[in-house]
mmCIF file of C-alpha atoms and ligand atoms in Angstrom:
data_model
loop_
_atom_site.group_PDB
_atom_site.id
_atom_site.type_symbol
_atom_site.label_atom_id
_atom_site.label_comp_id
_atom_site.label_asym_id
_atom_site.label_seq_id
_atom_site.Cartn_x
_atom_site.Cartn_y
_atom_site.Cartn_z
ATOM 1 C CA UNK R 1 -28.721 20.147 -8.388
ATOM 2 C CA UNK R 2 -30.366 17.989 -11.240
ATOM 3 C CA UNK R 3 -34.132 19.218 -12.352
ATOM 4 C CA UNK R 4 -35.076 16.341 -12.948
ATOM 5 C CA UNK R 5 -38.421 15.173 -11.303
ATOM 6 C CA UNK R 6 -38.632 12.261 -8.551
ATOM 7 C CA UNK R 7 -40.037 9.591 -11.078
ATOM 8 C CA UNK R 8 -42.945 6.933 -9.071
ATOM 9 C CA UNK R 9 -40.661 3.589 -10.132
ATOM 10 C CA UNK R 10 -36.956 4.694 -10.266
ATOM 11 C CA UNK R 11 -34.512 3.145 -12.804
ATOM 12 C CA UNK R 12 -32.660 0.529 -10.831
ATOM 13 C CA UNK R 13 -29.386 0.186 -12.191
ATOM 14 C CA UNK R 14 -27.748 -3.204 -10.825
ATOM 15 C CA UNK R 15 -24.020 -3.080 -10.600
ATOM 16 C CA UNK R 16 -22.171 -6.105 -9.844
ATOM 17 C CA UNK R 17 -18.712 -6.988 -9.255
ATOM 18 C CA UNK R 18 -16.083 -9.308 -7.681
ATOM 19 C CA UNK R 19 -14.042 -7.523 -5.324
ATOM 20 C CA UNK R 20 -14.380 -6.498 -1.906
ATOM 21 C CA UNK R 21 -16.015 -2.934 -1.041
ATOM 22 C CA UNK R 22 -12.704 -1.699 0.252
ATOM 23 C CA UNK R 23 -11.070 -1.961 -3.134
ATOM 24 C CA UNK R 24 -10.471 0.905 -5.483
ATOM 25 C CA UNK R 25 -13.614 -0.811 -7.995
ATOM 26 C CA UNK R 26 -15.788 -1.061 -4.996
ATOM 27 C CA UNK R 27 -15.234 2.556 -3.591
ATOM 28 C CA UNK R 28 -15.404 2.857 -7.515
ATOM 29 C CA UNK R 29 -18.540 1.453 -7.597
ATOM 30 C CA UNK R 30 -19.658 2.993 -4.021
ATOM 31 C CA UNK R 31 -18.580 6.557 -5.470
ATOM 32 C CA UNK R 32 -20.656 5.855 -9.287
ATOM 33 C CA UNK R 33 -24.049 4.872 -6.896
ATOM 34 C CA UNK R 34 -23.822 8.289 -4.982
ATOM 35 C CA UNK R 35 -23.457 10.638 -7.279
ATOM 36 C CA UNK R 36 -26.135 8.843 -9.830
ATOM 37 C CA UNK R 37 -28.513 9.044 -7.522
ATOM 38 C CA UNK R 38 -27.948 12.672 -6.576
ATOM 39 C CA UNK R 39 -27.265 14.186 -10.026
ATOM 40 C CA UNK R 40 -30.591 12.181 -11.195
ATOM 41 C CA UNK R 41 -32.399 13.665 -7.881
ATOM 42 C CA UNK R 42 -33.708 9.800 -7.258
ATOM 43 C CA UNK R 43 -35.055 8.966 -10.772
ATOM 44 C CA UNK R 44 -31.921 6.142 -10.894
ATOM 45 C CA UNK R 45 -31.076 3.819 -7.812
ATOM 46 C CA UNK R 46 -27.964 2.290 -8.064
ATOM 47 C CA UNK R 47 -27.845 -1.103 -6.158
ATOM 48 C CA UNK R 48 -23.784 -2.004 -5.696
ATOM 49 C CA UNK R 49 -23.330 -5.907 -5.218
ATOM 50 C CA UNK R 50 -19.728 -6.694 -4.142
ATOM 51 C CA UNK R 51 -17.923 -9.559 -3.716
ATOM 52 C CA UNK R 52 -19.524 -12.099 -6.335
ATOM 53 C CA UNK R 53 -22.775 -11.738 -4.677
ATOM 54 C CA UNK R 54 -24.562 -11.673 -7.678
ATOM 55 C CA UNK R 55 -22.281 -13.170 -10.212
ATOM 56 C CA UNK R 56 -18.892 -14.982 -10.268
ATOM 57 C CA UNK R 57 -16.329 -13.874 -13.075
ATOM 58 C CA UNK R 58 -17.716 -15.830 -16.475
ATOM 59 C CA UNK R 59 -21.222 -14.870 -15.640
ATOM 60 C CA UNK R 60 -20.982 -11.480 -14.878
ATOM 61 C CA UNK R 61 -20.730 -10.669 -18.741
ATOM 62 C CA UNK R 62 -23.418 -13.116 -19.900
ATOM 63 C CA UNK R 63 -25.659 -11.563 -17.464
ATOM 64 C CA UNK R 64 -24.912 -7.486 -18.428
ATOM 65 C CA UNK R 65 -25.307 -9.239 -22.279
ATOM 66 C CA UNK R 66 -28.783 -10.492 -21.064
ATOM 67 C CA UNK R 67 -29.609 -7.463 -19.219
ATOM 68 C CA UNK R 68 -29.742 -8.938 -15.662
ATOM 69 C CA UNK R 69 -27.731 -6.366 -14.658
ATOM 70 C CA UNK R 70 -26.805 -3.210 -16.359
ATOM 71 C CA UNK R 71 -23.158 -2.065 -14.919
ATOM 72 C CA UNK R 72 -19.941 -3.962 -14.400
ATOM 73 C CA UNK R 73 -16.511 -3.196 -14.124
ATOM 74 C CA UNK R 74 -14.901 -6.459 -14.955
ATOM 75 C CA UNK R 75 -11.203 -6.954 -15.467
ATOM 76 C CA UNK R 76 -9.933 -5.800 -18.837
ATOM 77 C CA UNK R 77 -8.697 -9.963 -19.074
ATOM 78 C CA UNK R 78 -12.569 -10.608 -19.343
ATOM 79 C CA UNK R 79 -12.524 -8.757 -22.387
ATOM 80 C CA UNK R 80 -10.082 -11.853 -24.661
ATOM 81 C CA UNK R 81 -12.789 -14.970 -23.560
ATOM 82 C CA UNK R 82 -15.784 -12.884 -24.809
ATOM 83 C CA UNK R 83 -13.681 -12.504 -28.241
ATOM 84 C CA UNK R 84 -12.151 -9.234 -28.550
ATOM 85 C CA UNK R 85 -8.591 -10.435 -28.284
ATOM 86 C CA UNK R 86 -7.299 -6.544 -28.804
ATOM 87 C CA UNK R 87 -7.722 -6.429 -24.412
ATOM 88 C CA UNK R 88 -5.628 -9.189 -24.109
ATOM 89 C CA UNK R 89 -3.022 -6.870 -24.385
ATOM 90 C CA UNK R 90 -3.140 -5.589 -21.337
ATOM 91 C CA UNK R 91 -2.397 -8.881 -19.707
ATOM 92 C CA UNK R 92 0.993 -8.681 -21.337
ATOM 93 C CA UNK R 93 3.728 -8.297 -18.991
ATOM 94 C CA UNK R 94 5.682 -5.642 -18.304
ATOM 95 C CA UNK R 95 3.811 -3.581 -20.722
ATOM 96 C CA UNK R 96 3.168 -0.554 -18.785
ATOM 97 C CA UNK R 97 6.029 0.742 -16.773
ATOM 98 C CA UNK R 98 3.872 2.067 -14.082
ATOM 99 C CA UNK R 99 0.887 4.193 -14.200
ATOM 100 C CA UNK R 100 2.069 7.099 -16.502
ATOM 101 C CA UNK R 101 2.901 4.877 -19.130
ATOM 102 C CA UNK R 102 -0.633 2.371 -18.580
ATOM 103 C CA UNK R 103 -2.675 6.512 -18.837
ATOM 104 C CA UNK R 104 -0.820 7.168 -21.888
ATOM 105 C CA UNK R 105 -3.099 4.085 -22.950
ATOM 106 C CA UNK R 106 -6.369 4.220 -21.135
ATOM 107 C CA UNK R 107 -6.470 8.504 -21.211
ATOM 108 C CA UNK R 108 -5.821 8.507 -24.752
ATOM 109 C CA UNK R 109 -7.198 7.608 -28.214
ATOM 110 C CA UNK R 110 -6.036 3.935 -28.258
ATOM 111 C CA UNK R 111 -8.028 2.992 -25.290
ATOM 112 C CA UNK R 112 -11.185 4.826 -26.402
ATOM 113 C CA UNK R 113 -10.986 2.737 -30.136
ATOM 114 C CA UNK R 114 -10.897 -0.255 -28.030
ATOM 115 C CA UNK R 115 -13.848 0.434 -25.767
ATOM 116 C CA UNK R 116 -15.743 0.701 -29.128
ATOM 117 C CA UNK R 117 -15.042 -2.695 -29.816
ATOM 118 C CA UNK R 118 -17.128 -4.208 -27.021
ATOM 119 C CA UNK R 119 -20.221 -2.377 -28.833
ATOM 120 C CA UNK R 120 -20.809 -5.288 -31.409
ATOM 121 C CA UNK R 121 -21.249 -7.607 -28.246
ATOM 122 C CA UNK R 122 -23.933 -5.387 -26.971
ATOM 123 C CA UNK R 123 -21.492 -3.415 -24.848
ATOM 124 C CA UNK R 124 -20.946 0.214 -24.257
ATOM 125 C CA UNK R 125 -17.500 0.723 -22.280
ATOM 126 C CA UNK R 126 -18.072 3.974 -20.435
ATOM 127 C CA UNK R 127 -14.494 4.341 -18.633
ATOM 128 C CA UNK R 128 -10.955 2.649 -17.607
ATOM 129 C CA UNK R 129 -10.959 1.821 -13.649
ATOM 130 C CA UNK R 130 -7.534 1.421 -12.060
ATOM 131 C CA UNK R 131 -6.091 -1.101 -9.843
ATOM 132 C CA UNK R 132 -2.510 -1.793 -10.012
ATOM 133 C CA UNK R 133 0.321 -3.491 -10.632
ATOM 134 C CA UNK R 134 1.062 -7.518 -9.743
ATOM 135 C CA UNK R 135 2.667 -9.354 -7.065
ATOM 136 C CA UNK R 136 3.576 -12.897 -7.293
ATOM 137 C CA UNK R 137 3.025 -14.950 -3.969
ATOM 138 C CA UNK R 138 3.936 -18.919 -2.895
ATOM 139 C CA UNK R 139 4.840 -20.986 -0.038
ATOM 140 C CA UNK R 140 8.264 -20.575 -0.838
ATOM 141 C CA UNK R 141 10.849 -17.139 -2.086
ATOM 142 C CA UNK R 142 10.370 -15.758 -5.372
ATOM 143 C CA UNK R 143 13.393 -13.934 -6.369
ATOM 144 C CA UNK R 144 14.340 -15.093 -9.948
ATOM 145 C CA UNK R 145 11.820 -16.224 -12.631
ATOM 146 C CA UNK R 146 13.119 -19.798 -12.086
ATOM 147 C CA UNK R 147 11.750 -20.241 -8.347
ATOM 148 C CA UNK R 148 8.560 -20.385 -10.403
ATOM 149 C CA UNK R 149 8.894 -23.407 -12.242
ATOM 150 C CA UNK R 150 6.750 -26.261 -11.790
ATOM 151 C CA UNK R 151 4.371 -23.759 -9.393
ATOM 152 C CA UNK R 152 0.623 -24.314 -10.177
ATOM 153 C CA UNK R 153 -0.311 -20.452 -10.107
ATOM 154 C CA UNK R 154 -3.798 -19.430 -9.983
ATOM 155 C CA UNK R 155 -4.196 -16.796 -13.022
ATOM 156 C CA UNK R 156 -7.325 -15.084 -14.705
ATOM 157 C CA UNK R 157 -9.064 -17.010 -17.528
ATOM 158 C CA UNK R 158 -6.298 -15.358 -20.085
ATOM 159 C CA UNK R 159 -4.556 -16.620 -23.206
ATOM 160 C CA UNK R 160 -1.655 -14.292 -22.461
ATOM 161 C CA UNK R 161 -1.443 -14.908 -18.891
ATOM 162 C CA UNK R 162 -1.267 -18.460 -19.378
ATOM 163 C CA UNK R 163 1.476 -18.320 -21.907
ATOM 164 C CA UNK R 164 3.333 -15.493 -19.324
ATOM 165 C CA UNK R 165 3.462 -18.514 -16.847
ATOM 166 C CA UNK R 166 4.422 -21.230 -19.254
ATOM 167 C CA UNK R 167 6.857 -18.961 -20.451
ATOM 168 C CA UNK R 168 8.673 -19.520 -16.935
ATOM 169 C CA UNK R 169 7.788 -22.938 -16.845
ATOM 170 C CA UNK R 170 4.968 -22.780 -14.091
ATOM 171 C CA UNK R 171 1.571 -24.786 -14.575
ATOM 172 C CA UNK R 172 -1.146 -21.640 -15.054
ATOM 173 C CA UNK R 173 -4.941 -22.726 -13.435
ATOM 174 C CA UNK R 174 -7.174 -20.689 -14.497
ATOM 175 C CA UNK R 175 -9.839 -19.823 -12.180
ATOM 176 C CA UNK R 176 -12.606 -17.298 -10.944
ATOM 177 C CA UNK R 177 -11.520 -15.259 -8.279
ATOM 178 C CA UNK R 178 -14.266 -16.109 -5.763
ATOM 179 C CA UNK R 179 -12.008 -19.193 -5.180
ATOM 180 C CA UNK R 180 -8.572 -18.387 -5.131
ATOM 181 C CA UNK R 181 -8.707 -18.050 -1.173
ATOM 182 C CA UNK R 182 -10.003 -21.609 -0.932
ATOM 183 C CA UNK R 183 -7.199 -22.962 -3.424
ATOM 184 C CA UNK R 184 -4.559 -21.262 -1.942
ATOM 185 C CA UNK R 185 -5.307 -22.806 1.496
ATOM 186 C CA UNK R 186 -5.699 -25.734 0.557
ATOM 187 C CA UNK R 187 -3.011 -26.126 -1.993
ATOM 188 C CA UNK R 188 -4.908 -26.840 -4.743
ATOM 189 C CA UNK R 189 -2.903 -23.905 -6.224
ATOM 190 C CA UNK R 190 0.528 -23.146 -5.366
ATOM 191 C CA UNK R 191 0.437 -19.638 -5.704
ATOM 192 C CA UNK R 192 -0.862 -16.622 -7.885
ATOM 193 C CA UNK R 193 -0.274 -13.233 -8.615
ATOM 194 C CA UNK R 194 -2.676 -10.334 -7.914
ATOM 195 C CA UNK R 195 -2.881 -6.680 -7.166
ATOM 196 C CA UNK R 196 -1.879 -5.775 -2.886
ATOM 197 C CA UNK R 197 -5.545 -4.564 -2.496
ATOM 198 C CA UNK R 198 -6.914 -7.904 -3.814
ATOM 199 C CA UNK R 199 -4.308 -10.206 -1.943
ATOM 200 C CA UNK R 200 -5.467 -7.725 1.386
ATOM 201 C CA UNK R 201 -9.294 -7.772 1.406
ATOM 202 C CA UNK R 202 -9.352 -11.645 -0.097
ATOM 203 C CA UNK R 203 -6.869 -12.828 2.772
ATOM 204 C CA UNK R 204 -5.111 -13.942 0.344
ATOM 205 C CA UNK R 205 -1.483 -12.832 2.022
ATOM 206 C CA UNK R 206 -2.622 -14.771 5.143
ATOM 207 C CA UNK R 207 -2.690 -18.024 3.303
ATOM 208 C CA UNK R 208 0.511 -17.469 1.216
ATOM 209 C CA UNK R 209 3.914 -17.325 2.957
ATOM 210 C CA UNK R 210 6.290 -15.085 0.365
ATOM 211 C CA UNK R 211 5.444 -12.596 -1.528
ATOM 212 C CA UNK R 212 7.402 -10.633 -4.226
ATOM 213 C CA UNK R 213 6.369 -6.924 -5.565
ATOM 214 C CA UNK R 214 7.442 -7.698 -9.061
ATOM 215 C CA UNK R 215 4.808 -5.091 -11.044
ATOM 216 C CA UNK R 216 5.259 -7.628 -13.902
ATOM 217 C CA UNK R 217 1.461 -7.079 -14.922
ATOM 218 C CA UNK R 218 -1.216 -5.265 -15.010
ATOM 219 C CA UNK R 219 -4.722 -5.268 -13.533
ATOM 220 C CA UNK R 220 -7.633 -2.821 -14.391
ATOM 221 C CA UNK R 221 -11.613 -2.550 -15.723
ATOM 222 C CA UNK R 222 -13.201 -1.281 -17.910
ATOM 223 C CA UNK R 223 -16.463 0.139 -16.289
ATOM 224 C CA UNK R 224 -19.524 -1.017 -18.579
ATOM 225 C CA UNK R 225 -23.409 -1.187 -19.187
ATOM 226 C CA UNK R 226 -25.922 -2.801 -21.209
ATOM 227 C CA UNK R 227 -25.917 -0.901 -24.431
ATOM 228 C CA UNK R 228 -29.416 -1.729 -25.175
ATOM 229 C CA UNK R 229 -30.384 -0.217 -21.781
ATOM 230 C CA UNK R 230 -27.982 2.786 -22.001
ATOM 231 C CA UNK R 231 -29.105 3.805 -25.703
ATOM 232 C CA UNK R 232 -32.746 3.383 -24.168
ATOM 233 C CA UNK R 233 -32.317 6.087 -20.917
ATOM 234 C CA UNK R 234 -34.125 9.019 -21.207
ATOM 235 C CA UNK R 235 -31.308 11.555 -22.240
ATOM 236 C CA UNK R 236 -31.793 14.013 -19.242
ATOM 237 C CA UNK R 237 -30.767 10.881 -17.460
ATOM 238 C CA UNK R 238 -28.355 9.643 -19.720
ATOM 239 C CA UNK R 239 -26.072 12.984 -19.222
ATOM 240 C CA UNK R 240 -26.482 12.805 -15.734
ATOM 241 C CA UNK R 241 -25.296 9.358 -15.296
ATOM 242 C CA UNK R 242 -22.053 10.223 -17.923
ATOM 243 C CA UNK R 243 -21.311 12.751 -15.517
ATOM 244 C CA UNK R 244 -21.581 10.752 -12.233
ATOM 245 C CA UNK R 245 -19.062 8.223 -14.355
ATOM 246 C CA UNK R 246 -16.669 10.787 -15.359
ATOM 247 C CA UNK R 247 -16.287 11.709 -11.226
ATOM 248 C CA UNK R 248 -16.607 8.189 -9.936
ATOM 249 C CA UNK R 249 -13.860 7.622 -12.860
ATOM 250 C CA UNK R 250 -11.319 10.103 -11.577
ATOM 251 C CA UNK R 251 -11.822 9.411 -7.925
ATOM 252 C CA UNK R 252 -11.735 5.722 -8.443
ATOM 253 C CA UNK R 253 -8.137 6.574 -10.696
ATOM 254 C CA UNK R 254 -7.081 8.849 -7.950
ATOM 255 C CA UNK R 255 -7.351 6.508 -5.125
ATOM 256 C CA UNK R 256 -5.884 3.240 -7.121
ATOM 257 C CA UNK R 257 -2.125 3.940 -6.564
ATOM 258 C CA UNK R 258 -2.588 5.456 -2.936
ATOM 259 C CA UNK R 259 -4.734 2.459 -1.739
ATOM 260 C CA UNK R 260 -2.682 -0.411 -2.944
ATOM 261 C CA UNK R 261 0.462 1.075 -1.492
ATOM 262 C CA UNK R 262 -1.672 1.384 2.031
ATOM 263 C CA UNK R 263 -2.558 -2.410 1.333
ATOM 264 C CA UNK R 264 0.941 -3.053 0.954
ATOM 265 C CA UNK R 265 1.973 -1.613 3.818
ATOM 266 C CA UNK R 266 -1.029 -4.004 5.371
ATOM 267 C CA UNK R 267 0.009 -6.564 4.432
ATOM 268 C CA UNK R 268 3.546 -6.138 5.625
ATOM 269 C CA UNK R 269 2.177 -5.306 9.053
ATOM 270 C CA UNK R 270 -0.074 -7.990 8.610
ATOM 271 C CA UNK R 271 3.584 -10.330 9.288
ATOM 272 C CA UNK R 272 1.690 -13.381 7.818
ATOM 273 C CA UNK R 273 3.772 -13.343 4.928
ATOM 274 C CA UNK R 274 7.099 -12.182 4.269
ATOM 275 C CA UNK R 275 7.532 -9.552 1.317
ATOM 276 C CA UNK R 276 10.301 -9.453 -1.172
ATOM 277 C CA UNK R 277 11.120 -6.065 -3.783
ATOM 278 C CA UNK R 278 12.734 -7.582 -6.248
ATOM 279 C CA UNK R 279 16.518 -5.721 -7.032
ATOM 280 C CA UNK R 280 16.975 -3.851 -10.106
ATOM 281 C CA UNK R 281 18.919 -7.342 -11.022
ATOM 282 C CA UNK R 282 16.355 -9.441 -9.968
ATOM 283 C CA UNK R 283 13.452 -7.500 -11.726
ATOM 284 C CA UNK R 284 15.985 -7.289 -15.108
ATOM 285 C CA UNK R 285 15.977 -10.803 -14.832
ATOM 286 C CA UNK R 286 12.018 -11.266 -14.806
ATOM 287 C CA UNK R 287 11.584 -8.985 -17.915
ATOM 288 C CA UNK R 288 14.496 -10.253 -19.840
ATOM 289 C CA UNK R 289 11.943 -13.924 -19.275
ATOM 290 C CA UNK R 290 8.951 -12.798 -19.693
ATOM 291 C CA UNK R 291 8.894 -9.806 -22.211
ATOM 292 C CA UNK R 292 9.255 -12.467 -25.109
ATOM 293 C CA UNK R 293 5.776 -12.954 -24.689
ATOM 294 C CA UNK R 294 4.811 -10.012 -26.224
ATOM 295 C CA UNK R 295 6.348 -11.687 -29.620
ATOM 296 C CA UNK R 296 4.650 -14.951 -29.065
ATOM 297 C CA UNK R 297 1.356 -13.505 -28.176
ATOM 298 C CA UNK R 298 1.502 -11.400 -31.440
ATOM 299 C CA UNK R 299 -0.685 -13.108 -33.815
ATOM 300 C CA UNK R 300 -3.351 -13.604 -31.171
ATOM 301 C CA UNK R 301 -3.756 -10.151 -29.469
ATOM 302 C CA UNK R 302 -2.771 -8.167 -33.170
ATOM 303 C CA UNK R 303 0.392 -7.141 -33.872
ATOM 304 C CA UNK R 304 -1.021 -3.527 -34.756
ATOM 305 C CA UNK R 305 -2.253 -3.367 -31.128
ATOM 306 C CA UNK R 306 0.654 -3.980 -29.314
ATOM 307 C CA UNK R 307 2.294 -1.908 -31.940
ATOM 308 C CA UNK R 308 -0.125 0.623 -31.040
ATOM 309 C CA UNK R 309 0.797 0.094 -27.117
ATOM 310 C CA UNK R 310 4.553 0.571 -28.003
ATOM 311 C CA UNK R 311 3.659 3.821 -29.560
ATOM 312 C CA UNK R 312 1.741 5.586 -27.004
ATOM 313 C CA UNK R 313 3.915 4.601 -24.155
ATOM 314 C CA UNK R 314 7.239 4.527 -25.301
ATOM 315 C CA UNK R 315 8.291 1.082 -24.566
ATOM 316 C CA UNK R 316 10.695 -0.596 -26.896
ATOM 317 C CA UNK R 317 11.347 -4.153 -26.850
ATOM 318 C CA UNK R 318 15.122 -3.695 -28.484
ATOM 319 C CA UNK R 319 16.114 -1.328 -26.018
ATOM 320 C CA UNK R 320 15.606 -3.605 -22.730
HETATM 321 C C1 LIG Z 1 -8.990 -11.448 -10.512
HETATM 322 O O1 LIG Z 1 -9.825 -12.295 -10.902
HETATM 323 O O2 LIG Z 1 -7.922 -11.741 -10.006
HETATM 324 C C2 LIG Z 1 -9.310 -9.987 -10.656
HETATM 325 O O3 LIG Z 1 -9.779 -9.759 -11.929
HETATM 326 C C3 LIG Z 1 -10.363 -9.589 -9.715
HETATM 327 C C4 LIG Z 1 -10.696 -8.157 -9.939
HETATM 328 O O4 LIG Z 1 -11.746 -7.883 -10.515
HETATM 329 O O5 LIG Z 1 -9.897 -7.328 -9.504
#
């Protein structure tokens, strides 16, 4: 139990974010709000907003920037826009193979330099969030890279996701994810590629008729505040709040894998779309066209960093 005194006027901490409350980041996000306001015995109020409530993707980091709200958890794509191209490397497909290898990354020293490279924008990255791994989805069977081509596919706003989909000759759209449902419907978009608990609790599956667990990507957050506002806490409160991250952290990692298999299995049960694993062939096939990527993307994201990626996981290019 925290000592700290009921203060008159709490410290409202705003946390906003795009996906549904039933998503690892919500519960995430749920989890961070409880314990803050227990280990801080009521001097902090978290209030959660889910969904794009409060913000839609771009504005989300202008606003923690601003400090009209001080927590997000954005994607780690959000990262390349604002200028700190080293995060576009986690957009790189096939990277990670699975979430061993991703941990090596976000558990370890690599991923802790890179947080520190958000604090020159005013940002002060507090943790790595887990989702999951991508599925591709369309109106019609994706079982080879080809049956993308000439597919407009909704993707983040992402340098390297854009060139992952030229790379197979599909038209990328970029777009904020507060959309997508709309797009999909109504065929603005062909198709896109997203995590099973996103594709579950945005409909998404209902509105898409094949689907194809290719784990060719990665999506994840970063869980972050307003520097300015962080630096400023009282530090009685700030160590209380660093510990109620560090638990909402682990749960929120702990439940990632678990709940985006359930949504799989949801989604299959769901029968509103029909889902494909791709063969050990099959998936050969989409990392023997899309790993090149990694080369092209080189100058942008660093060639040190994906270096640096290669190192702590293992992977090796020249041994596919
Ligand atoms: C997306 O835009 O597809 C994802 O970044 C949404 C999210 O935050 O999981």
């Amino acid at each position: 139990m925290s000592t700290l005194a009921v203060a008159a006027d709490p410290i409202v901490i705003k946390f906003s974010h795009v996906t549904a409350q039933d998503t690892p980041k919500g519960k995430g996000a749920d989890k961070f709000k409880e314990l803050a306001e227990k280990y801080t015995n009521g001097a902090v109020k978290v209030e959660v907003y889910p969904n794009s409530t409060l913000y839609k993707d771009k504005e989300e980091l202008e606003a923690l920037q601003l400090g009209a709200v001080q927590m997000l958890a954005p994607s780690l794509s959000k990262f390349g826009p604002l200028g700190v191209r080293e995060f576009e490397v986690f957009d790189l497909p096939y990277i990670f193979d699975g979430y061993g290898a991703l941990h090596k990354v976000t558990k370890g020293p690599v991923g802790q330099q890179m947080l520190g490279l958000l604090e020159p924008r005013g940002i002060k990255g507090l943790a790595y969030w887990d989702n999951g791994f991508k599925a591709l989805s369309a109106n019609s069977p994706i079982r080879k890279p080809e049956d993308l081509r000439g597919k407009k596919l909704r993707i983040q706003s992402s340098k390297v996701l854009e060139e992952q989909m030229r790379e197979v000759r599909a038209l990328p759209q970029a777009m904020a994810f507060s959309e997508v449902y709309q797009a999909l419907q109504t065929g603005v978009v062909d198709g896109t590629e997203n995590t099973f608990s996103n594709y579950f609790t945005q409909k998404f599956h209902e509105v898409q008729k094949h689907m194809t667990v290719s784990d060719h990507g990665y999506i994840g957050y970063a869980a972050i505040t307003n520097k300015k506002f962080w630096d400023g806490l009282p530090a009685d409160v700030r160590s209380q709040l660093e510990k109620a991250m560090a638990e909402a952290t682990d749960y929120a990692n702990k439940i990632a894998k678990e709940e985006n298999e359930q949504m799989l299995e949801a989604i299959r049960a769901s029968g509103k779309t029909e889902v494909h694993v791709l063969s050990e062939a099959e998936r050969k096939a989409f990392i023997k066209a899309l790993v090149p990527v990694h080369k092209k993307m080189a100058s942008r994201v660093g060639a040190d960093t994906i270096q640096a990626i290669y190192e702590a996981t293992g992977f090796d290019p020249d041994k596919l």
